[in-house]
Amino acid sequence: MDNTRLNHIVSKVDDMPVLPGRIHKIIEITEDPDSTIDDLEKEILKDQSLTSKILRLANSAYYGYPRKINTVSQATILLGFQTIKSMALASTVSKMMAGELKGYALEKNDLWTQSQTCAIISRYIAKKIKITNPETAYIAGLLRDIGKTILNHYVEKEYNTIVNRVEFSKVSFLEAEEEILGFNHAQIGEKIAEKWNFPKDLVEAIGLHHTPEESTIDPKLVSIVHIADAITMIMGIGIGADGLKYNFSPFALDTLNFTPSDVEQLISLSHDLIIDKDSFDLI
Ligand SMILES: [Fe+2]
């Protein structure tokens, strides 16, 4: 690997768009215990597309509310502040993740669909074990592979070298990325999350989703995202080129007290979790 390329990759992280001020404002409001539904509604209404997405989600079959939800404040009461926060963030990053990633053999929308799946499974696991904030798990699951959007260009150029390394040297796609490019996509994702001023637990979960045993801040959150990621890959939703060499980390299974039959159950449940297409329809 040469230094010019390393510097170039890092500068690409600097080029990554900052999150719009409006999204930061919405995150701030949802995290402030003193803020009111009015505060949040006022901010959401400034964004027409977010407003309609929130109303659509509130009226979706997933929430099964018997009467029509017509206003953002009704939707906010129904969905809760944390879900609104996830939606606001998801509707912003969806545009960054929807493109085709040739380097990873991911077609248009593949990474986005896969990320939504991982996010939904992460949230489900967090709810089930009742320890980590489910919406933090959703966001971590959603953003875990965002580093691929930057590395894609470099992976594409070195695709054959990386795939040969994976095939003949028994290393994972992640290790081959790191050897050949100097960074893996999880490390780049961590840098983006830092740039966006995300809390440390979220930054760690994105950075260590393939190496949960290195976690020092929130091993449970990291393990949740790791397991959800592996399940997403097993389910074969837009897995692309690096989907075949990932396994469940024994550390993650231990941390969450999951037996192999728990995982099997989760896999079969996951198909039902993602059937609700309303939660995917954000672009
Ligand atoms: Fe990944």
PDB file of N, CA, C and O and ligand atoms in Angstrom, residues 145 185 209-210 229, ligand 1:
ATOM      1  N   ASP A 145     -21.808  -0.115   7.551  1.00  0.00           N
ATOM      2  CA  ASP A 145     -21.027  -0.287   6.321  1.00  0.00           C
ATOM      3  C   ASP A 145     -20.876   0.995   5.513  1.00  0.00           C
ATOM      4  O   ASP A 145     -20.511   0.939   4.338  1.00  0.00           O
ATOM      5  N   HIS A 185     -13.317  -1.177   5.681  1.00  0.00           N
ATOM      6  CA  HIS A 185     -14.473  -0.284   5.591  1.00  0.00           C
ATOM      7  C   HIS A 185     -15.027   0.088   6.966  1.00  0.00           C
ATOM      8  O   HIS A 185     -15.641   1.128   7.145  1.00  0.00           O
ATOM      9  N   HIS A 209     -17.646  -3.501  14.044  1.00  0.00           N
ATOM     10  CA  HIS A 209     -18.728  -4.469  13.795  1.00  0.00           C
ATOM     11  C   HIS A 209     -18.230  -5.814  13.258  1.00  0.00           C
ATOM     12  O   HIS A 209     -18.939  -6.808  13.330  1.00  0.00           O
ATOM     13  N   HIS A 210     -17.004  -5.846  12.740  1.00  0.00           N
ATOM     14  CA  HIS A 210     -16.450  -7.155  12.341  1.00  0.00           C
ATOM     15  C   HIS A 210     -15.446  -7.713  13.349  1.00  0.00           C
ATOM     16  O   HIS A 210     -15.007  -8.846  13.203  1.00  0.00           O
ATOM     17  N   ASP A 229     -25.405  -8.043  11.521  1.00  0.00           N
ATOM     18  CA  ASP A 229     -24.698  -7.983  10.236  1.00  0.00           C
ATOM     19  C   ASP A 229     -24.526  -9.390   9.656  1.00  0.00           C
ATOM     20  O   ASP A 229     -24.813  -9.633   8.478  1.00  0.00           O
TER      21      ASP A 229
HETATM   22 FE    FE B   1     -19.135  -4.530   7.301  1.00  0.00          FE
END
